[in-house]
C-alpha cells in the first residue's frame, strides 16, 4: 500500500522560497511516476511538476524556471523546491503517485494515490 506524507508548507513573503518534502512508503521508484499537484481555494487542482521513473521531469507553465522536483531514493522522499514564490502560488500542495504511469502526468484523474496535502501561503 502506497502512503504519502507531505511536509514543509508554511507562510512566506513574495520572492521567498520553500522546500516541500513527501515521504513515500510502499513505492517502487524504478516504476512509479510521481508528481506534485496544487489546489488554490475554490479552484481546480493543477499539476505543478511530474517525475518519471527514468528521471524525466515535466513542469507546468506556472512552475517553469522557479520550481524543481527531485527525489532521494535512499530516503524514500520526493521534494519540491520552490523559489521566487508569488501570491498566486498560494494553495494546498499534494504529493501524488501513479504506479501505472498513465502517460499524462498532469491529469489528476489518472492519479491513484494522494497525500493529505500541505498548505503554502505567499503574501505580497
mmCIF file with all atom_site columns, C-alpha atoms in Angstrom:
data_model
loop_
_atom_site.group_PDB
_atom_site.id
_atom_site.type_symbol
_atom_site.label_atom_id
_atom_site.label_alt_id
_atom_site.label_comp_id
_atom_site.label_asym_id
_atom_site.label_entity_id
_atom_site.label_seq_id
_atom_site.pdbx_PDB_ins_code
_atom_site.Cartn_x
_atom_site.Cartn_y
_atom_site.Cartn_z
_atom_site.occupancy
_atom_site.B_iso_or_equiv
_atom_site.pdbx_formal_charge
_atom_site.auth_seq_id
_atom_site.auth_comp_id
_atom_site.auth_asym_id
_atom_site.auth_atom_id
_atom_site.pdbx_PDB_model_num
ATOM 1   C CA . UNK A 1 1   ? 0.000   0.000  0.000   1.00 0.00 ? 1   UNK A CA 1
ATOM 2   C CA . UNK A 1 2   ? 1.363   3.379  -1.029  1.00 0.00 ? 2   UNK A CA 1
ATOM 3   C CA . UNK A 1 3   ? 1.361   6.109  1.605   1.00 0.00 ? 3   UNK A CA 1
ATOM 4   C CA . UNK A 1 4   ? 2.430   9.690  1.013   1.00 0.00 ? 4   UNK A CA 1
ATOM 5   C CA . UNK A 1 5   ? 3.103   12.226 3.751   1.00 0.00 ? 5   UNK A CA 1
ATOM 6   C CA . UNK A 1 6   ? 3.906   15.824 2.871   1.00 0.00 ? 6   UNK A CA 1
ATOM 7   C CA . UNK A 1 7   ? 5.691   18.419 4.959   1.00 0.00 ? 7   UNK A CA 1
ATOM 8   C CA . UNK A 1 8   ? 7.374   21.780 4.536   1.00 0.00 ? 8   UNK A CA 1
ATOM 9   C CA . UNK A 1 9   ? 4.445   24.052 3.870   1.00 0.00 ? 9   UNK A CA 1
ATOM 10  C CA . UNK A 1 10  ? 4.075   27.389 5.602   1.00 0.00 ? 10  UNK A CA 1
ATOM 11  C CA . UNK A 1 11  ? 3.802   31.126 5.147   1.00 0.00 ? 11  UNK A CA 1
ATOM 12  C CA . UNK A 1 12  ? 6.356   33.119 3.201   1.00 0.00 ? 12  UNK A CA 1
ATOM 13  C CA . UNK A 1 13  ? 6.593   36.539 1.649   1.00 0.00 ? 13  UNK A CA 1
ATOM 14  C CA . UNK A 1 14  ? 6.594   37.111 -2.091  1.00 0.00 ? 14  UNK A CA 1
ATOM 15  C CA . UNK A 1 15  ? 10.014  36.306 -3.542  1.00 0.00 ? 15  UNK A CA 1
ATOM 16  C CA . UNK A 1 16  ? 10.795  33.787 -0.834  1.00 0.00 ? 16  UNK A CA 1
ATOM 17  C CA . UNK A 1 17  ? 11.486  30.056 -1.054  1.00 0.00 ? 17  UNK A CA 1
ATOM 18  C CA . UNK A 1 18  ? 10.132  26.852 0.425   1.00 0.00 ? 18  UNK A CA 1
ATOM 19  C CA . UNK A 1 19  ? 11.040  23.210 0.035   1.00 0.00 ? 19  UNK A CA 1
ATOM 20  C CA . UNK A 1 20  ? 8.288   20.651 0.310   1.00 0.00 ? 20  UNK A CA 1
ATOM 21  C CA . UNK A 1 21  ? 9.049   17.042 1.123   1.00 0.00 ? 21  UNK A CA 1
ATOM 22  C CA . UNK A 1 22  ? 6.990   13.897 0.629   1.00 0.00 ? 22  UNK A CA 1
ATOM 23  C CA . UNK A 1 23  ? 7.951   10.692 2.389   1.00 0.00 ? 23  UNK A CA 1
ATOM 24  C CA . UNK A 1 24  ? 6.661   7.861  0.240   1.00 0.00 ? 24  UNK A CA 1
ATOM 25  C CA . UNK A 1 25  ? 6.245   4.324  1.547   1.00 0.00 ? 25  UNK A CA 1
ATOM 26  C CA . UNK A 1 26  ? 5.264   1.304  -0.493  1.00 0.00 ? 26  UNK A CA 1
ATOM 27  C CA . UNK A 1 27  ? 6.591   2.763  -3.756  1.00 0.00 ? 27  UNK A CA 1
ATOM 28  C CA . UNK A 1 28  ? 8.944   1.215  -6.262  1.00 0.00 ? 28  UNK A CA 1
ATOM 29  C CA . UNK A 1 29  ? 10.966  4.124  -7.564  1.00 0.00 ? 29  UNK A CA 1
ATOM 30  C CA . UNK A 1 30  ? 12.051  2.251  -10.703 1.00 0.00 ? 30  UNK A CA 1
ATOM 31  C CA . UNK A 1 31  ? 8.483   2.013  -11.995 1.00 0.00 ? 31  UNK A CA 1
ATOM 32  C CA . UNK A 1 32  ? 6.320   4.680  -10.393 1.00 0.00 ? 32  UNK A CA 1
ATOM 33  C CA . UNK A 1 33  ? 5.504   8.169  -11.664 1.00 0.00 ? 33  UNK A CA 1
ATOM 34  C CA . UNK A 1 34  ? 5.382   10.915 -9.064  1.00 0.00 ? 34  UNK A CA 1
ATOM 35  C CA . UNK A 1 35  ? 4.066   14.463 -9.202  1.00 0.00 ? 35  UNK A CA 1
ATOM 36  C CA . UNK A 1 36  ? 3.106   17.472 -7.160  1.00 0.00 ? 36  UNK A CA 1
ATOM 37  C CA . UNK A 1 37  ? -0.337  18.983 -7.616  1.00 0.00 ? 37  UNK A CA 1
ATOM 38  C CA . UNK A 1 38  ? -1.769  22.074 -6.030  1.00 0.00 ? 38  UNK A CA 1
ATOM 39  C CA . UNK A 1 39  ? -5.239  23.385 -5.412  1.00 0.00 ? 39  UNK A CA 1
ATOM 40  C CA . UNK A 1 40  ? -5.926  27.028 -4.607  1.00 0.00 ? 40  UNK A CA 1
ATOM 41  C CA . UNK A 1 41  ? -9.028  27.578 -2.519  1.00 0.00 ? 41  UNK A CA 1
ATOM 42  C CA . UNK A 1 42  ? -12.122 27.396 -4.703  1.00 0.00 ? 42  UNK A CA 1
ATOM 43  C CA . UNK A 1 43  ? -10.209 26.341 -7.803  1.00 0.00 ? 43  UNK A CA 1
ATOM 44  C CA . UNK A 1 44  ? -9.312  23.123 -9.603  1.00 0.00 ? 44  UNK A CA 1
ATOM 45  C CA . UNK A 1 45  ? -6.264  21.036 -8.916  1.00 0.00 ? 45  UNK A CA 1
ATOM 46  C CA . UNK A 1 46  ? -3.365  21.533 -11.310 1.00 0.00 ? 46  UNK A CA 1
ATOM 47  C CA . UNK A 1 47  ? -0.203  19.605 -11.931 1.00 0.00 ? 47  UNK A CA 1
ATOM 48  C CA . UNK A 1 48  ? 2.901   21.518 -10.907 1.00 0.00 ? 48  UNK A CA 1
ATOM 49  C CA . UNK A 1 49  ? 5.825   19.210 -11.809 1.00 0.00 ? 49  UNK A CA 1
ATOM 50  C CA . UNK A 1 50  ? 5.973   15.494 -12.577 1.00 0.00 ? 50  UNK A CA 1
ATOM 51  C CA . UNK A 1 51  ? 8.785   12.951 -12.418 1.00 0.00 ? 51  UNK A CA 1
ATOM 52  C CA . UNK A 1 52  ? 9.066   9.739  -14.423 1.00 0.00 ? 52  UNK A CA 1
ATOM 53  C CA . UNK A 1 53  ? 10.875  6.623  -13.149 1.00 0.00 ? 53  UNK A CA 1
ATOM 54  C CA . UNK A 1 54  ? 13.762  7.328  -15.543 1.00 0.00 ? 54  UNK A CA 1
ATOM 55  C CA . UNK A 1 55  ? 14.237  10.799 -14.090 1.00 0.00 ? 55  UNK A CA 1
ATOM 56  C CA . UNK A 1 56  ? 12.496  12.785 -16.819 1.00 0.00 ? 56  UNK A CA 1
ATOM 57  C CA . UNK A 1 57  ? 10.808  15.849 -15.370 1.00 0.00 ? 57  UNK A CA 1
ATOM 58  C CA . UNK A 1 58  ? 7.810   17.854 -16.525 1.00 0.00 ? 58  UNK A CA 1
ATOM 59  C CA . UNK A 1 59  ? 6.749   21.316 -15.426 1.00 0.00 ? 59  UNK A CA 1
ATOM 60  C CA . UNK A 1 60  ? 3.545   23.249 -15.712 1.00 0.00 ? 60  UNK A CA 1
ATOM 61  C CA . UNK A 1 61  ? 3.817   26.747 -17.129 1.00 0.00 ? 61  UNK A CA 1
ATOM 62  C CA . UNK A 1 62  ? 3.449   28.330 -13.706 1.00 0.00 ? 62  UNK A CA 1
ATOM 63  C CA . UNK A 1 63  ? 6.387   26.353 -12.322 1.00 0.00 ? 63  UNK A CA 1
ATOM 64  C CA . UNK A 1 64  ? 8.928   26.613 -15.115 1.00 0.00 ? 64  UNK A CA 1
ATOM 65  C CA . UNK A 1 65  ? 12.098  28.371 -14.061 1.00 0.00 ? 65  UNK A CA 1
ATOM 66  C CA . UNK A 1 66  ? 11.048  28.640 -10.424 1.00 0.00 ? 66  UNK A CA 1
ATOM 67  C CA . UNK A 1 67  ? 10.249  25.152 -9.140  1.00 0.00 ? 67  UNK A CA 1
ATOM 68  C CA . UNK A 1 68  ? 12.345  21.976 -9.146  1.00 0.00 ? 68  UNK A CA 1
ATOM 69  C CA . UNK A 1 69  ? 11.166  18.435 -8.488  1.00 0.00 ? 69  UNK A CA 1
ATOM 70  C CA . UNK A 1 70  ? 13.671  15.866 -7.257  1.00 0.00 ? 70  UNK A CA 1
ATOM 71  C CA . UNK A 1 71  ? 13.856  12.612 -5.333  1.00 0.00 ? 71  UNK A CA 1
ATOM 72  C CA . UNK A 1 72  ? 16.134  10.889 -2.884  1.00 0.00 ? 72  UNK A CA 1
ATOM 73  C CA . UNK A 1 73  ? 15.592  7.164  -3.233  1.00 0.00 ? 73  UNK A CA 1
ATOM 74  C CA . UNK A 1 74  ? 17.657  6.350  -0.172  1.00 0.00 ? 74  UNK A CA 1
ATOM 75  C CA . UNK A 1 75  ? 15.326  8.492  1.941   1.00 0.00 ? 75  UNK A CA 1
ATOM 76  C CA . UNK A 1 76  ? 12.160  7.477  0.039   1.00 0.00 ? 76  UNK A CA 1
ATOM 77  C CA . UNK A 1 77  ? 11.465  11.166 -0.344  1.00 0.00 ? 77  UNK A CA 1
ATOM 78  C CA . UNK A 1 78  ? 10.186  13.382 -3.139  1.00 0.00 ? 78  UNK A CA 1
ATOM 79  C CA . UNK A 1 79  ? 10.968  17.092 -2.984  1.00 0.00 ? 79  UNK A CA 1
ATOM 80  C CA . UNK A 1 80  ? 9.625   20.290 -4.464  1.00 0.00 ? 80  UNK A CA 1
ATOM 81  C CA . UNK A 1 81  ? 11.953  23.260 -4.268  1.00 0.00 ? 81  UNK A CA 1
ATOM 82  C CA . UNK A 1 82  ? 10.012  26.462 -4.854  1.00 0.00 ? 82  UNK A CA 1
ATOM 83  C CA . UNK A 1 83  ? 11.841  29.744 -5.441  1.00 0.00 ? 83  UNK A CA 1
ATOM 84  C CA . UNK A 1 84  ? 10.669  33.267 -6.191  1.00 0.00 ? 84  UNK A CA 1
ATOM 85  C CA . UNK A 1 85  ? 7.251   32.475 -4.787  1.00 0.00 ? 85  UNK A CA 1
ATOM 86  C CA . UNK A 1 86  ? 4.307   34.643 -5.764  1.00 0.00 ? 86  UNK A CA 1
ATOM 87  C CA . UNK A 1 87  ? 0.930   35.227 -4.089  1.00 0.00 ? 87  UNK A CA 1
ATOM 88  C CA . UNK A 1 88  ? -0.713  33.199 -6.882  1.00 0.00 ? 88  UNK A CA 1
ATOM 89  C CA . UNK A 1 89  ? 1.288   30.173 -5.708  1.00 0.00 ? 89  UNK A CA 1
ATOM 90  C CA . UNK A 1 90  ? -0.861  30.109 -2.564  1.00 0.00 ? 90  UNK A CA 1
ATOM 91  C CA . UNK A 1 91  ? -2.519  26.683 -2.486  1.00 0.00 ? 91  UNK A CA 1
ATOM 92  C CA . UNK A 1 92  ? -2.601  23.327 -0.824  1.00 0.00 ? 92  UNK A CA 1
ATOM 93  C CA . UNK A 1 93  ? 0.125   21.174 -2.350  1.00 0.00 ? 93  UNK A CA 1
ATOM 94  C CA . UNK A 1 94  ? -0.290  17.436 -2.767  1.00 0.00 ? 94  UNK A CA 1
ATOM 95  C CA . UNK A 1 95  ? 2.225   14.692 -3.378  1.00 0.00 ? 95  UNK A CA 1
ATOM 96  C CA . UNK A 1 96  ? 0.910   12.062 -5.795  1.00 0.00 ? 96  UNK A CA 1
ATOM 97  C CA . UNK A 1 97  ? 1.868   8.664  -7.146  1.00 0.00 ? 97  UNK A CA 1
ATOM 98  C CA . UNK A 1 98  ? 0.781   6.853  -10.295 1.00 0.00 ? 98  UNK A CA 1
ATOM 99  C CA . UNK A 1 99  ? 2.039   3.234  -10.391 1.00 0.00 ? 99  UNK A CA 1
ATOM 100 C CA . UNK A 1 100 ? 0.788   2.840  -13.963 1.00 0.00 ? 100 UNK A CA 1
ATOM 101 C CA . UNK A 1 101 ? 2.375   5.993  -15.406 1.00 0.00 ? 101 UNK A CA 1
ATOM 102 C CA . UNK A 1 102 ? -0.760  6.739  -17.393 1.00 0.00 ? 102 UNK A CA 1
ATOM 103 C CA . UNK A 1 103 ? 1.098   8.997  -19.799 1.00 0.00 ? 103 UNK A CA 1
ATOM 104 C CA . UNK A 1 104 ? -0.333  12.376 -18.832 1.00 0.00 ? 104 UNK A CA 1
ATOM 105 C CA . UNK A 1 105 ? 1.464   13.434 -15.676 1.00 0.00 ? 105 UNK A CA 1
ATOM 106 C CA . UNK A 1 106 ? -0.833  16.443 -15.195 1.00 0.00 ? 106 UNK A CA 1
ATOM 107 C CA . UNK A 1 107 ? -4.139  14.549 -15.363 1.00 0.00 ? 107 UNK A CA 1
ATOM 108 C CA . UNK A 1 108 ? -5.414  14.430 -11.793 1.00 0.00 ? 108 UNK A CA 1
ATOM 109 C CA . UNK A 1 109 ? -7.987  11.780 -12.728 1.00 0.00 ? 109 UNK A CA 1
ATOM 110 C CA . UNK A 1 110 ? -5.163  9.361  -13.549 1.00 0.00 ? 110 UNK A CA 1
ATOM 111 C CA . UNK A 1 111 ? -3.595  9.616  -10.105 1.00 0.00 ? 111 UNK A CA 1
ATOM 112 C CA . UNK A 1 112 ? -4.040  6.630  -7.823  1.00 0.00 ? 112 UNK A CA 1
ATOM 113 C CA . UNK A 1 113 ? -2.517  7.906  -4.603  1.00 0.00 ? 113 UNK A CA 1
ATOM 114 C CA . UNK A 1 114 ? -2.661  11.305 -2.926  1.00 0.00 ? 114 UNK A CA 1
ATOM 115 C CA . UNK A 1 115 ? -1.126  12.645 0.235   1.00 0.00 ? 115 UNK A CA 1
ATOM 116 C CA . UNK A 1 116 ? -3.207  14.777 2.580   1.00 0.00 ? 116 UNK A CA 1
ATOM 117 C CA . UNK A 1 117 ? -1.504  17.942 1.404   1.00 0.00 ? 117 UNK A CA 1
ATOM 118 C CA . UNK A 1 118 ? 0.459   20.786 2.915   1.00 0.00 ? 118 UNK A CA 1
ATOM 119 C CA . UNK A 1 119 ? -0.601  24.422 2.803   1.00 0.00 ? 119 UNK A CA 1
ATOM 120 C CA . UNK A 1 120 ? 1.577   27.107 1.221   1.00 0.00 ? 120 UNK A CA 1
ATOM 121 C CA . UNK A 1 121 ? 0.651   30.745 1.733   1.00 0.00 ? 121 UNK A CA 1
ATOM 122 C CA . UNK A 1 122 ? 2.515   33.522 -0.055  1.00 0.00 ? 122 UNK A CA 1
ATOM 123 C CA . UNK A 1 123 ? 1.870   37.100 0.999   1.00 0.00 ? 123 UNK A CA 1
ATOM 124 C CA . UNK A 1 124 ? 2.629   40.185 -1.060  1.00 0.00 ? 124 UNK A CA 1
#
